[in-house]
Backbone as a chain_set.jsonl record, in Angstrom:
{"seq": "XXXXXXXXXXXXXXXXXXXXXXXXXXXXXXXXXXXXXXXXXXXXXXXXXXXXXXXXXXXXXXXXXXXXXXXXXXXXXXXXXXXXXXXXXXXXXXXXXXXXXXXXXXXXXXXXXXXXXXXX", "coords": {"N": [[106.785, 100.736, 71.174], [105.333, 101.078, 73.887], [104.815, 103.901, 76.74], [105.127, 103.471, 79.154], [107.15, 101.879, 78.974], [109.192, 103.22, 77.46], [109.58, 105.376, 79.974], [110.879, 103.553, 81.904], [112.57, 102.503, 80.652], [114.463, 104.982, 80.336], [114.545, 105.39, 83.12], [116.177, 103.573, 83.787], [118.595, 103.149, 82.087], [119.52, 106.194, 83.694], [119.759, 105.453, 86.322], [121.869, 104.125, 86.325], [123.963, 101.058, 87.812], [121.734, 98.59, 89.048], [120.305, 96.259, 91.275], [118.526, 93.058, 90.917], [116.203, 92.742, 91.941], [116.121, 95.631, 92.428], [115.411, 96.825, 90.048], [112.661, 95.64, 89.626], [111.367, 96.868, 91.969], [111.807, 99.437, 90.571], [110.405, 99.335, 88.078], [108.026, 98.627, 88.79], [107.305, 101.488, 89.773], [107.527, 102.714, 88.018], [105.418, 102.403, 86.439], [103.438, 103.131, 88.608], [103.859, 105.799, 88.152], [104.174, 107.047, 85.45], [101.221, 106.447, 85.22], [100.198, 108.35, 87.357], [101.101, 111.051, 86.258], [99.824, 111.241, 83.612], [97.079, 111.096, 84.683], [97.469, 113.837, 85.882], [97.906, 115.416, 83.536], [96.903, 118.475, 81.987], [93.4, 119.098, 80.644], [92.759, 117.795, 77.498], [95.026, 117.282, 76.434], [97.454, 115.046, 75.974], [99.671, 112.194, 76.883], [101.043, 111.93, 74.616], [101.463, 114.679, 73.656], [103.394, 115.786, 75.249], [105.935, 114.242, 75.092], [108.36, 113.756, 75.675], [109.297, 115.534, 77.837], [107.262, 114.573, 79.74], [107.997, 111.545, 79.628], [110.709, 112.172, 80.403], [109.783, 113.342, 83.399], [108.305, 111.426, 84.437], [110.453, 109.535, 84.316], [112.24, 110.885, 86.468], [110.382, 110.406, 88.583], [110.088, 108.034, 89.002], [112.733, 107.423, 89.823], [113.375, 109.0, 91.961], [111.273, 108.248, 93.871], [112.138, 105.124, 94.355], [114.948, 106.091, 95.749], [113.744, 107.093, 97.457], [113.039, 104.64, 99.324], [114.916, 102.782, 99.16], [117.089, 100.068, 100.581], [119.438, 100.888, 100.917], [119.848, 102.774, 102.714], [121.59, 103.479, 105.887], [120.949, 102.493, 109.182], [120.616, 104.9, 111.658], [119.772, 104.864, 114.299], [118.448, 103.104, 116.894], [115.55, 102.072, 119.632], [114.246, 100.422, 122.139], [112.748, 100.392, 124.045], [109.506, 101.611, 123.692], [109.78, 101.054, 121.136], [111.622, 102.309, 118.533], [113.181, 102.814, 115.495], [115.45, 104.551, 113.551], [116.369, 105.592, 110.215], [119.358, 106.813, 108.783], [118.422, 109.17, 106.776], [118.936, 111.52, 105.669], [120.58, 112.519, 103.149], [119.649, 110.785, 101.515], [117.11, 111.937, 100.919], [117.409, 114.481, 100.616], [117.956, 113.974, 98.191], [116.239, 112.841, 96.526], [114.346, 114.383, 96.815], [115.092, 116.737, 95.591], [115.101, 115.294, 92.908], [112.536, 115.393, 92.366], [111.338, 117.695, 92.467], [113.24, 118.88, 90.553], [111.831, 116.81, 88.191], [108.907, 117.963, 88.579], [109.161, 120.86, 87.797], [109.9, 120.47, 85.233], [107.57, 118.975, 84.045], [105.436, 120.415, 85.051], [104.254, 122.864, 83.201], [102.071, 121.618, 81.551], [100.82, 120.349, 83.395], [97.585, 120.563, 84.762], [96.971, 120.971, 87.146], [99.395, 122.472, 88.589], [101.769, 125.319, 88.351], [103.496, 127.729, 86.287], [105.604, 129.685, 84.523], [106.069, 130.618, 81.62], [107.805, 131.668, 78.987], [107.882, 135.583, 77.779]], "CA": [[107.099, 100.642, 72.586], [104.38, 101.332, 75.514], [105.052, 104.926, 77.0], [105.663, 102.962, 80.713], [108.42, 100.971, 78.752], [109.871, 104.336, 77.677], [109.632, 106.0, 80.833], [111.482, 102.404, 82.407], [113.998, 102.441, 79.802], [115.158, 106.408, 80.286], [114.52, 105.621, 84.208], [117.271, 102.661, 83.788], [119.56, 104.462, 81.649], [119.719, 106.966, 84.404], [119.694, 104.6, 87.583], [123.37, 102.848, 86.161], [123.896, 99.647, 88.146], [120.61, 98.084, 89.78], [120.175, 94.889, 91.36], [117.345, 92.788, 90.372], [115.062, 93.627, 92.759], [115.516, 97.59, 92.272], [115.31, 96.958, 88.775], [111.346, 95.426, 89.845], [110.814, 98.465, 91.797], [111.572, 100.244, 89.557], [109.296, 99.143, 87.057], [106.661, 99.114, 89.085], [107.441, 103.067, 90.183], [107.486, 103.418, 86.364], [103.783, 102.263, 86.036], [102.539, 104.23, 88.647], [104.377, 107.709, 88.036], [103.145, 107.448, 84.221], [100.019, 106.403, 85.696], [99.591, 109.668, 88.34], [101.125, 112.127, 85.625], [98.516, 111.209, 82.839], [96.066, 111.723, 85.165], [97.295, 115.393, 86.183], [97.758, 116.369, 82.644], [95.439, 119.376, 81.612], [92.397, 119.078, 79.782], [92.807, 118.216, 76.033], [96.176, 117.047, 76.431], [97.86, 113.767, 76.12], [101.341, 112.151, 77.444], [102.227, 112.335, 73.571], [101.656, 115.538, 73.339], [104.491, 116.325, 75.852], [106.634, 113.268, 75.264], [109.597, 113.961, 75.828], [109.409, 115.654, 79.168], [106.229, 113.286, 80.158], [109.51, 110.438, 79.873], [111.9, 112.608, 81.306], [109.054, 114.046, 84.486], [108.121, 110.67, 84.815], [111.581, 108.758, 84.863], [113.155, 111.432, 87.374], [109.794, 110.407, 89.963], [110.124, 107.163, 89.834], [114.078, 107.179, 90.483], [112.851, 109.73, 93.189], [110.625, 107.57, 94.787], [113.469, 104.477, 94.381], [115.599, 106.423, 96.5], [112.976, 107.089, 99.302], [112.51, 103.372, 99.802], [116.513, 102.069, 99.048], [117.856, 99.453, 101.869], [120.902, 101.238, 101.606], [120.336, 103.784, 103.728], [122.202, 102.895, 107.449], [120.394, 102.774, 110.572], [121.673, 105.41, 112.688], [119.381, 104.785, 116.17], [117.382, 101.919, 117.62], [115.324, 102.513, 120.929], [114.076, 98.924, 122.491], [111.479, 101.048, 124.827], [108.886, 102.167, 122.739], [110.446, 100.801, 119.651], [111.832, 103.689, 117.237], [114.281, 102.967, 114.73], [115.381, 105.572, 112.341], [117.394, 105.529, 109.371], [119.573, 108.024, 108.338], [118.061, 109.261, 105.594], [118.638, 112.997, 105.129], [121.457, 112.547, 102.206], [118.794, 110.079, 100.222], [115.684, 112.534, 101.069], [117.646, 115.411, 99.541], [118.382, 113.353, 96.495], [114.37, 112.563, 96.191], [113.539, 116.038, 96.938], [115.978, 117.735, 94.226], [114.836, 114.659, 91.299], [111.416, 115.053, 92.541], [111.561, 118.751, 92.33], [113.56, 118.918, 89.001], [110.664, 116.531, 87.48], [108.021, 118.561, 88.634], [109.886, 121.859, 86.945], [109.967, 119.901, 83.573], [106.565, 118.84, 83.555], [104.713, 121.726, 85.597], [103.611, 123.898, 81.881], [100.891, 120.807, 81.313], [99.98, 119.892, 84.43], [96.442, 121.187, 85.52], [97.167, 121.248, 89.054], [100.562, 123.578, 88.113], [101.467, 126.552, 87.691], [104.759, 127.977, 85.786], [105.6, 131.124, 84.313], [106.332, 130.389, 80.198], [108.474, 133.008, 77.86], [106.767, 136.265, 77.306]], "C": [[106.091, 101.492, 73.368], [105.273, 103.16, 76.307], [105.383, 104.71, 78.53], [107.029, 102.291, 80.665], [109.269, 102.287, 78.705], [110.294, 104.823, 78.961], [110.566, 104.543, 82.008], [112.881, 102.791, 81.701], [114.591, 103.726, 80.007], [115.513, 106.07, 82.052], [115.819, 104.567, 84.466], [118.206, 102.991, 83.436], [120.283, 105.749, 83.341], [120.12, 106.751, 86.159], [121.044, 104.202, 87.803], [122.741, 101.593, 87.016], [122.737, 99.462, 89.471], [120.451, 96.748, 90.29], [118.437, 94.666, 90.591], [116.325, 92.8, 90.877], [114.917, 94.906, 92.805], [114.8, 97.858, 91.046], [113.18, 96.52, 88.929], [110.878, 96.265, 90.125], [110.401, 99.159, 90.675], [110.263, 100.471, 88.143], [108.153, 99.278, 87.497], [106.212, 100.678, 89.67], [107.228, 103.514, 88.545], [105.64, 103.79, 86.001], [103.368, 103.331, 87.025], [103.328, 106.098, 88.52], [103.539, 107.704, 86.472], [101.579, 107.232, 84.676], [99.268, 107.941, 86.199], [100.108, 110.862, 87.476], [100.087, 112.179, 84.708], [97.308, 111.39, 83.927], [96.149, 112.9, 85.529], [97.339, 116.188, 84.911], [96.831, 117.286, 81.956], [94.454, 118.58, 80.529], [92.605, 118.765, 78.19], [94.375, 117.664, 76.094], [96.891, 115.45, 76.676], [99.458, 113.325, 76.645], [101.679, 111.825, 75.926], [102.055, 113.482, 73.067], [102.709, 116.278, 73.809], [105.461, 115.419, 75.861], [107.638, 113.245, 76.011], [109.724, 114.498, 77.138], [108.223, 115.072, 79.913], [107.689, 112.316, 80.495], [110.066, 110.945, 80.723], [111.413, 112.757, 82.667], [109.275, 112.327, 84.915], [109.307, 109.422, 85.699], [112.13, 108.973, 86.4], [112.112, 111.128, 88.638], [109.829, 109.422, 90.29], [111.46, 106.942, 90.189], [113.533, 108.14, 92.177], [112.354, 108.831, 94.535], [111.555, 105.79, 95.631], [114.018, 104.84, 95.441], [115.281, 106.548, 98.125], [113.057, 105.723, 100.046], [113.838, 102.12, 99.573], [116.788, 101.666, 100.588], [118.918, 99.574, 102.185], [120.991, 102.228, 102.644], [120.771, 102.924, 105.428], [121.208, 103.379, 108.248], [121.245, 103.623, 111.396], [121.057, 105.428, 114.449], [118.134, 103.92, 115.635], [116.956, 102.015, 119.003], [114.522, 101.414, 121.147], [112.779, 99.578, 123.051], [110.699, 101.464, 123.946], [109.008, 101.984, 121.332], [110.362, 101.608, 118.969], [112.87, 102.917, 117.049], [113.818, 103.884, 113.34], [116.674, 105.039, 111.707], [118.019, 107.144, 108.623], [119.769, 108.646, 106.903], [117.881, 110.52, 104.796], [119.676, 112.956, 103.653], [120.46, 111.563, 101.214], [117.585, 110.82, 100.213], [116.045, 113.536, 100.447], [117.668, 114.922, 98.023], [117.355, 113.306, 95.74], [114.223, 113.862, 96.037], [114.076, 116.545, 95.358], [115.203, 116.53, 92.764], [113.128, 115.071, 91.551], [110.986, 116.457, 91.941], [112.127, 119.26, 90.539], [112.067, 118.328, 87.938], [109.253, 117.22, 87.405], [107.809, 120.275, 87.774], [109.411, 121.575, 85.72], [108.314, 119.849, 83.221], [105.593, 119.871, 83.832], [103.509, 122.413, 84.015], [102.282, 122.517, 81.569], [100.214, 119.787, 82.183], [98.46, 120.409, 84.647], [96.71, 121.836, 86.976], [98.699, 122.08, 89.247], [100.754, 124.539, 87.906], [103.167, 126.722, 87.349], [104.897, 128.734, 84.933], [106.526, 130.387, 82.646], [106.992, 131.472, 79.594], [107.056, 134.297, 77.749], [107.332, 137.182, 76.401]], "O": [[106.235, 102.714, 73.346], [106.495, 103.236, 76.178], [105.867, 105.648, 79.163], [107.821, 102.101, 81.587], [109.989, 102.561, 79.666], [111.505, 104.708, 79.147], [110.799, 105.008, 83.125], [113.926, 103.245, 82.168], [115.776, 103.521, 79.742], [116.632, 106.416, 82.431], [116.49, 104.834, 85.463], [119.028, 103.262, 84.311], [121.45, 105.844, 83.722], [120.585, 107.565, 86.957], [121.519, 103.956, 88.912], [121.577, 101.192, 87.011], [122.822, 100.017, 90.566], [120.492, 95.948, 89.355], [117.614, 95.423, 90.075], [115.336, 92.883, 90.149], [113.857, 95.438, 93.138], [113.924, 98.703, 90.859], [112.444, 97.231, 88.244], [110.083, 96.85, 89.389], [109.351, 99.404, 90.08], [109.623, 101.376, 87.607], [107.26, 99.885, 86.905], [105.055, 100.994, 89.949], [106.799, 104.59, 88.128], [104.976, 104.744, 85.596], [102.961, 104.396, 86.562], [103.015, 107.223, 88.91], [102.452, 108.266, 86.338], [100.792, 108.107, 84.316], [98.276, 108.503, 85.734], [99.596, 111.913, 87.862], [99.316, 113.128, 84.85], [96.504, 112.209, 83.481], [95.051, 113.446, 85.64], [96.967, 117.361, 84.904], [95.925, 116.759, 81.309], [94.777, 117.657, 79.782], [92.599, 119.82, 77.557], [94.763, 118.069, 74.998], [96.671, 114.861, 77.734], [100.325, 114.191, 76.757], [102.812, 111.347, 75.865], [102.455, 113.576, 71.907], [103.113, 117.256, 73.18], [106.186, 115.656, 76.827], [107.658, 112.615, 77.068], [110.456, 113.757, 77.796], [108.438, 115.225, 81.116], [108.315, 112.446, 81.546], [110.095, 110.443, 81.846], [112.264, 112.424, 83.492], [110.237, 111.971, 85.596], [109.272, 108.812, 86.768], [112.391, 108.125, 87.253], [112.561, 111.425, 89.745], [109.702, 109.179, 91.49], [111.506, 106.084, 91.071], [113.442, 107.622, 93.291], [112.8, 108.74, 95.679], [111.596, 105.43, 96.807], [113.784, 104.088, 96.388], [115.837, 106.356, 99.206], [113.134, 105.695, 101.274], [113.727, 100.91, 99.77], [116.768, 102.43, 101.553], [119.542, 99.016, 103.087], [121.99, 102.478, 103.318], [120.205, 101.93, 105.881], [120.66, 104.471, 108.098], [122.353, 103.276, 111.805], [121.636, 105.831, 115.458], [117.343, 103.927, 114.692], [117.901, 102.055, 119.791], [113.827, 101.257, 120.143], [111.726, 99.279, 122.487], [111.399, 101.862, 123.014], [108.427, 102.656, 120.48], [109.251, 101.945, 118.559], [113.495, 102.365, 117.954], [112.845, 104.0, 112.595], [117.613, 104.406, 112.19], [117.434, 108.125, 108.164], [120.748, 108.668, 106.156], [117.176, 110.738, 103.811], [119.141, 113.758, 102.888], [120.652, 111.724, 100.009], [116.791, 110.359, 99.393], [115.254, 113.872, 99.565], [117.41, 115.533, 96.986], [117.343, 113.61, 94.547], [113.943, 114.343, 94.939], [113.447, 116.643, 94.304], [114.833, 117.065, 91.719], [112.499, 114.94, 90.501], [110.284, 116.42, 90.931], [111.481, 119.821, 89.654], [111.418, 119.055, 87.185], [108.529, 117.116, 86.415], [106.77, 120.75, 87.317], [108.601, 122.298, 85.14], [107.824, 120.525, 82.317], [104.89, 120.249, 82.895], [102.281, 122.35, 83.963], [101.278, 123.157, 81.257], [99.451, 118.849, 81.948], [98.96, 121.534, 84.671], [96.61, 122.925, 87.542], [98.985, 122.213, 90.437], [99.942, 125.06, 87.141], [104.013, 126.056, 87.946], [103.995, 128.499, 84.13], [107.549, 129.713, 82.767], [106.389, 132.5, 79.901], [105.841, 134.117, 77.675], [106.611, 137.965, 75.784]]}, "num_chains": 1, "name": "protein.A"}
């Protein structure tokens, strides 16, 4: 199994019930999060050298990103003049933030561009 299928399959697992269009998202949030983490991983280092939280970093960004871009969030104002509509989206932007945040935690120790304080 492909290390984008992994990182799909843990990110599904973790999603529960998806329609079939999130479930597309999704997959395609799968490709590029494994995509943009293998490229930040340090020097000398591969996504099977960290598997396991590579999967896990990766799953929790693309549910992350999922969430930013969900048609569930409600419209809470529409302005006809100038056209603004917003959605109210602070209860799905925390949700991103905190998985986005958690994943970045996990993977951080073999990032390059990271920093994170290890056992001493």
């Amino acid at each position: 199994m492909m290390l984008r299928d992994q990182v799909l399959a843990q990110a599904l697992l973790l999603a529960g019930e998806l329609t079939e269009r999130q479930q597309a998202v999704l997959g395609a949030l799968c490709t590029a999060t494994t995509a943009s983490l293998n490229a930040r991983l340090r020097e000398g280092l591969t996504a099977q050298d960290c598997k396991a939280d590579f999967v896990a970093a990766a799953s929790l960004l693309a549910l992350a990103a999922l969430a930013s871009v969900s048609e569930d969030v409600p419209v809470e104002q529409i302005t006809v003049g100038d056209f603004t509509v917003r959605k109210g989206a602070a209860s799905h932007d925390a949700a991103s933030n905190c998985l986005r945040a958690q994943a970045e935690l996990m993977i951080a120790p073999y990032l390059k561009d990271s920093f994170s304080f290890r056992g001493v």
